[in-house]
Short mmCIF file of C-alpha atoms in Angstrom, two decimals:
data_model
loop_
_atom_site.label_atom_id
_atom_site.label_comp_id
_atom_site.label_asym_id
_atom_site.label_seq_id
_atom_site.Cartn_x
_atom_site.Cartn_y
_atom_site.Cartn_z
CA UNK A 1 103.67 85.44 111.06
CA UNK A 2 100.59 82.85 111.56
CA UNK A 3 100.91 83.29 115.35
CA UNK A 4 101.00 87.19 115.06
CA UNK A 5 98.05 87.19 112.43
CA UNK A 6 95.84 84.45 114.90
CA UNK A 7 96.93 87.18 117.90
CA UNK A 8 95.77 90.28 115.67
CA UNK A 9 91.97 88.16 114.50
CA UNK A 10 91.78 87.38 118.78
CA UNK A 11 92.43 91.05 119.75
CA UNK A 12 90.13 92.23 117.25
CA UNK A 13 87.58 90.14 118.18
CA UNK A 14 87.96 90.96 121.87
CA UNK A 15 87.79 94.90 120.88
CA UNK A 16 84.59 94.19 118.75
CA UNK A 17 82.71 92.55 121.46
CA UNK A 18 83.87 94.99 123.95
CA UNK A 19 86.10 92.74 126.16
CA UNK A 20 88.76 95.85 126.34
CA UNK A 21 91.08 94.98 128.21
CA UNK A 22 92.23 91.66 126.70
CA UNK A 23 92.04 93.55 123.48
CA UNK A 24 94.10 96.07 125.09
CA UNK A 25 96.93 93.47 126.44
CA UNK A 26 96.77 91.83 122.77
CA UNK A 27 97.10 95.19 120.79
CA UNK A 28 100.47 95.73 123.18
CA UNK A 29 102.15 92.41 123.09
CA UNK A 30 101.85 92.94 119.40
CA UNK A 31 103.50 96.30 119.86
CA UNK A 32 106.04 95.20 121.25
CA UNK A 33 107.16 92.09 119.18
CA UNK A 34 106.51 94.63 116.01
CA UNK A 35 108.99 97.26 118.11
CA UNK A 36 111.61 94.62 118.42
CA UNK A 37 111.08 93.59 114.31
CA UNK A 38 111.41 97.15 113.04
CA UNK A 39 108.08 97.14 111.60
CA UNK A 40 105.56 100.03 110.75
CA UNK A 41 102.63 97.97 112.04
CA UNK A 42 104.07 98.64 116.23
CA UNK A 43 102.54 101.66 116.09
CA UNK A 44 99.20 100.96 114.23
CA UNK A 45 98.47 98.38 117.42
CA UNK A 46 99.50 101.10 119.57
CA UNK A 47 96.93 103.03 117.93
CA UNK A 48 94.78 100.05 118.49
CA UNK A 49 95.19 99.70 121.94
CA UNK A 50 94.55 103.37 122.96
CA UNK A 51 91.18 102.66 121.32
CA UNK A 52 90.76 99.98 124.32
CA UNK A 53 91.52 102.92 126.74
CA UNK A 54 89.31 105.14 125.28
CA UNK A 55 86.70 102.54 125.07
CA UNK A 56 87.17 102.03 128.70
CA UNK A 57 86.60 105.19 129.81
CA UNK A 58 90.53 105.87 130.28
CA UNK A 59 93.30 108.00 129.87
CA UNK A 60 94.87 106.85 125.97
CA UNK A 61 97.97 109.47 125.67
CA UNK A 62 100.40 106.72 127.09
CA UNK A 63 99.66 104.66 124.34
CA UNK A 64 99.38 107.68 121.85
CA UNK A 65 103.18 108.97 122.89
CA UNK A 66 104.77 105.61 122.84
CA UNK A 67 103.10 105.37 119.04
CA UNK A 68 104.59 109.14 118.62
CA UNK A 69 108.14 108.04 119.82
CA UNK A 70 108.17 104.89 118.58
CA UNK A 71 107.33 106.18 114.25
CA UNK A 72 109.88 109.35 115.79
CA UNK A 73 112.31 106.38 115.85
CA UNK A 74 112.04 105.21 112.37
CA UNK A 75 111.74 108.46 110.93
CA UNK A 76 114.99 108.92 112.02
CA UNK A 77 116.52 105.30 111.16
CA UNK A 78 114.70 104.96 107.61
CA UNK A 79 115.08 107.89 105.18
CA UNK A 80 112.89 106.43 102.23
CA UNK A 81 109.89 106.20 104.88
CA UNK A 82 110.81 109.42 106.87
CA UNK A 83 107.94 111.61 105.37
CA UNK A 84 105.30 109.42 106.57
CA UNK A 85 106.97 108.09 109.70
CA UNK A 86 107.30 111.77 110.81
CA UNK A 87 103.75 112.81 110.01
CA UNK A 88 101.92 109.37 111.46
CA UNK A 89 104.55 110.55 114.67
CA UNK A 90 102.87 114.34 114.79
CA UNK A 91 99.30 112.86 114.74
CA UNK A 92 100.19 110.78 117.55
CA UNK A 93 101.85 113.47 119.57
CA UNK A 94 98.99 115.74 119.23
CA UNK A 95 96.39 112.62 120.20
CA UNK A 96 98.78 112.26 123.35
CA UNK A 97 98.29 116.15 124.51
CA UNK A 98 102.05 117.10 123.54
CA UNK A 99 100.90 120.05 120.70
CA UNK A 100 104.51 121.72 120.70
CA UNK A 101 105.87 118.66 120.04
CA UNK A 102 103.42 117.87 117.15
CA UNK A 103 103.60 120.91 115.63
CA UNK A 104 107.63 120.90 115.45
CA UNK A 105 107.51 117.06 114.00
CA UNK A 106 104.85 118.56 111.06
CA UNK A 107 107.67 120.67 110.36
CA UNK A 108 109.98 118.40 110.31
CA UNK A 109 107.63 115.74 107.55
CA UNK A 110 107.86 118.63 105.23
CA UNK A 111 111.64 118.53 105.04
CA UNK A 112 111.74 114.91 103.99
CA UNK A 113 109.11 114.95 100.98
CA UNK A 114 109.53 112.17 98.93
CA UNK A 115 111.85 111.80 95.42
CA UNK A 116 109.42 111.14 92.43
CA UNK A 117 109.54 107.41 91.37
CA UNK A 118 110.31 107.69 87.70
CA UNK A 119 109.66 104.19 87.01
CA UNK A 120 105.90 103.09 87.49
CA UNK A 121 105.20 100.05 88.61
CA UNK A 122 102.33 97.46 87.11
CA UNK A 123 98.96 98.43 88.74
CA UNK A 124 96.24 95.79 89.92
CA UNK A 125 92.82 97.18 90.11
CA UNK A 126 90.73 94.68 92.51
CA UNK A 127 87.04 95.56 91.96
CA UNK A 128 83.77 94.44 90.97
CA UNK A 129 82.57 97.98 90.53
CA UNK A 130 82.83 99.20 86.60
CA UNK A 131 82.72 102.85 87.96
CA UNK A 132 85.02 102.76 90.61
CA UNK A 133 87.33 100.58 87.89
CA UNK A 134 86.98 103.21 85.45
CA UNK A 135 87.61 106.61 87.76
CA UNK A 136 90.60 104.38 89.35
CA UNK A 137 92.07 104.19 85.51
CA UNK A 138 91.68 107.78 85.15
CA UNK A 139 93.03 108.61 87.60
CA UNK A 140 95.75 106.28 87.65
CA UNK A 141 96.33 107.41 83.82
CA UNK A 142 96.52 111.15 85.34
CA UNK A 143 99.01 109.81 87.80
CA UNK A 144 101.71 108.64 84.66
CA UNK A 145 100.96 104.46 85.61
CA UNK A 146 100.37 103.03 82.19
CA UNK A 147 100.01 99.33 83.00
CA UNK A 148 97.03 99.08 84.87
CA UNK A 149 95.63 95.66 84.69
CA UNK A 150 91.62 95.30 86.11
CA UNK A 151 89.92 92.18 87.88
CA UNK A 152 86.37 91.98 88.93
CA UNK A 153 86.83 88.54 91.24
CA UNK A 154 88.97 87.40 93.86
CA UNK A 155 89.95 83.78 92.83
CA UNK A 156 90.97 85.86 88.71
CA UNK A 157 93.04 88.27 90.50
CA UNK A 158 94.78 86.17 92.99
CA UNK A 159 95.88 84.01 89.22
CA UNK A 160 97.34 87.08 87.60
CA UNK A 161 99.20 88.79 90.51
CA UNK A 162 100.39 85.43 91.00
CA UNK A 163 101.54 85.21 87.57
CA UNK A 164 103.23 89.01 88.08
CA UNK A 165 105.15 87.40 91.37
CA UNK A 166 106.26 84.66 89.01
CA UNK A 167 107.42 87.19 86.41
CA UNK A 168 109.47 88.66 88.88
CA UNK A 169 107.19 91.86 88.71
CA UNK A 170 106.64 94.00 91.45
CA UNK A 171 103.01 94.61 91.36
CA UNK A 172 100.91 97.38 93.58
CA UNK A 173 97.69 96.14 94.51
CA UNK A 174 93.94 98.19 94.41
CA UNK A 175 91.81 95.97 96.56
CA UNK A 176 88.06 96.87 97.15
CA UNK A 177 87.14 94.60 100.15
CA UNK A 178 84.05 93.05 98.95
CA UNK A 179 84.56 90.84 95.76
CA UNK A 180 81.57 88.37 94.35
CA UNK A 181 83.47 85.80 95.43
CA UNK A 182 85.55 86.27 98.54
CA UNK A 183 85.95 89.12 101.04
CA UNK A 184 89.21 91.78 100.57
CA UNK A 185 90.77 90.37 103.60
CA UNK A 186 90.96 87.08 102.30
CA UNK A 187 92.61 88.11 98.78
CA UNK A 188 94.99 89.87 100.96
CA UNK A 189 96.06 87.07 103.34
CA UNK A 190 96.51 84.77 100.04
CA UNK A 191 98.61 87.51 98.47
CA UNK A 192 101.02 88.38 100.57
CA UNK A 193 101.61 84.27 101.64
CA UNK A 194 102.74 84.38 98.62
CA UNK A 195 104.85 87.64 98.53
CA UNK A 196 105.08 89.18 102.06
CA UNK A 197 106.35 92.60 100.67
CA UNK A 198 103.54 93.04 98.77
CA UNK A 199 102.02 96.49 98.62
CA UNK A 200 98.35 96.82 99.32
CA UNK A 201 96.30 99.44 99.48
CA UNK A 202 92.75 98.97 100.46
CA UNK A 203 89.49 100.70 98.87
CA UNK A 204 86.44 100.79 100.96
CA UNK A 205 83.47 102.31 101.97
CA UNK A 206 83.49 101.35 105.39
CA UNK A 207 85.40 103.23 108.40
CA UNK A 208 89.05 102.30 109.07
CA UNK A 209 88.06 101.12 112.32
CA UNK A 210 86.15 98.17 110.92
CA UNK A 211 86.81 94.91 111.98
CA UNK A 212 87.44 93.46 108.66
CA UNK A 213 89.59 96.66 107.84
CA UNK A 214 91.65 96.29 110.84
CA UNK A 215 92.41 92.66 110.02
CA UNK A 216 93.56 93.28 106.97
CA UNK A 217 95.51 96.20 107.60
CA UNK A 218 97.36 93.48 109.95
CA UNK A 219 98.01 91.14 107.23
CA UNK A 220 100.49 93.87 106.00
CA UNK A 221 98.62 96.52 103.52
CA UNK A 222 100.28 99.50 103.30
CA UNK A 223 97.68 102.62 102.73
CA UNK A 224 93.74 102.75 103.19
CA UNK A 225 91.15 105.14 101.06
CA UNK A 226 87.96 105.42 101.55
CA UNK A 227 85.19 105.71 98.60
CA UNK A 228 84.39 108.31 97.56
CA UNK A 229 87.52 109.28 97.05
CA UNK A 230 89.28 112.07 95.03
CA UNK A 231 92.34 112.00 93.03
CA UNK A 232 94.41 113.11 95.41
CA UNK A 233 93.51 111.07 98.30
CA UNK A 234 94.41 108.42 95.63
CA UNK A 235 98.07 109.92 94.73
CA UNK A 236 98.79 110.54 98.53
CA UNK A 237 98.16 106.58 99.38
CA UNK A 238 100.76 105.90 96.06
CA UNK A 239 103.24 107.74 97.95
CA UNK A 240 103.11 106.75 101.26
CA UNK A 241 103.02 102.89 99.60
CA UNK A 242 106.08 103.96 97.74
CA UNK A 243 107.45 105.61 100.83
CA UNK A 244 107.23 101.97 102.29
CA UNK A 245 108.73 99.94 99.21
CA UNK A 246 111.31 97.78 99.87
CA UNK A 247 114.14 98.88 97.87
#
């Protein structure tokens, strides 16, 4: 996991100061140790390194229709993720030039909508903000999640999720990634040494293709939204999270 994470911060690093092509080579070694693991995040650095292509100049729809194949794959193999799976497969397939292929996937994603989760889990809102705290509880309150518990500081909300883990509680995280104290991706990389499985879903005004965002949507988070955000952009990173749970 350390050795993966240290791999991720190099390739990043590489892709930010525009050496492309060792980013590149990173992003698909990842790939492929992620392929052989099962895991979600194989096609994210897929997706990563067909941003080196692109940034070169090149030709990215290799990358793009392994990425498609690859979430095709665990669409197939993992029915509580298939929704997603399917439609992160028919964005890739229409990146990679393949439209008839995308378009029959789409179809596909809307067969496999997800089952309601009855039983809410604890919410913790990570944010120093008191109005993006307060339209997050609103929200969430529209949503049916009754136990929403709010931090404004990193080090305070690392000690109660903590105590949650403890508890044998499965909590679902709210992180903003700038905290008075430390940055999101730090938080992150504390919380999930201490429960791998934990969901995470980032909140953020800055792109998705942000260094810091891209390093902690290594770690392991699950969903991204960016402010300002609406209430459904909200409830559709819930259910790809829960999509993702570990049941």
């Amino acid at each position: 996991m350390d050795k993966d994470l240290e791999k991720f911060d190099l390739a990043c690093t590489y892709l930010k100061n525009d050496q492309n092509i060792s980013a590149h080579n990173l992003f698909m070694s990842l790939a492929e140790d992620s392929m052989k693991k099962e895991s979600f995040k194989a096609g994210v650095y897929l997706i990563l390194a067909s941003e080196c292509k692109e940034k070169q100049g090149k030709d990215s729809r290799e990358e793009f229709g392994m990425a498609a194949k690859y979430y095709l794959k665990v669409a197939k193999k993992d029915p509580a993720s298939s929704s997603y799976a399917y439609q992160c497969a028919a964005r890739c397939f229409l990146k990679s030039g393949q439209v008839d292929l995308a378009m029959k996937v789409s179809e596909e994603a809307k067969k496999h909508v997800s089952v309601t989760i009855e039983e809410k889990r604890p919410i913790v809102v990570i944010d120093d903000s008191p109005a993006i705290t307060l339209r997050l509880k609103s929200y969430l309150e529209q949503l049916g999640y009754d136990d929403i518990k709010i931090e404004n500081d990193g080090n305070s909300a690392i000690k109660l999720v903590t105590k949650l883990i403890n508890d044998s509680q499965n909590p679902l995280i709210l992180l903003d990634m700038q905290m008075p104290d430390m940055t999101g991706d730090a938080v992150a990389k504390k919380l999930l040494e201490k429960k791998p499985d934990l969901s995470i879903i980032l909140i953020t005004a800055d792109e998705k293709s942000n260094p810091r965002v891209r390093k902690t949507i290594g770690f392991g988070s699950t969903a991204f939204i960016q402010k300002p955000f609406t209430i459904n952009e909200l409830k559709n990173a819930l259910d790809i999270t829960e999509q993702n749970r570990i049941r």
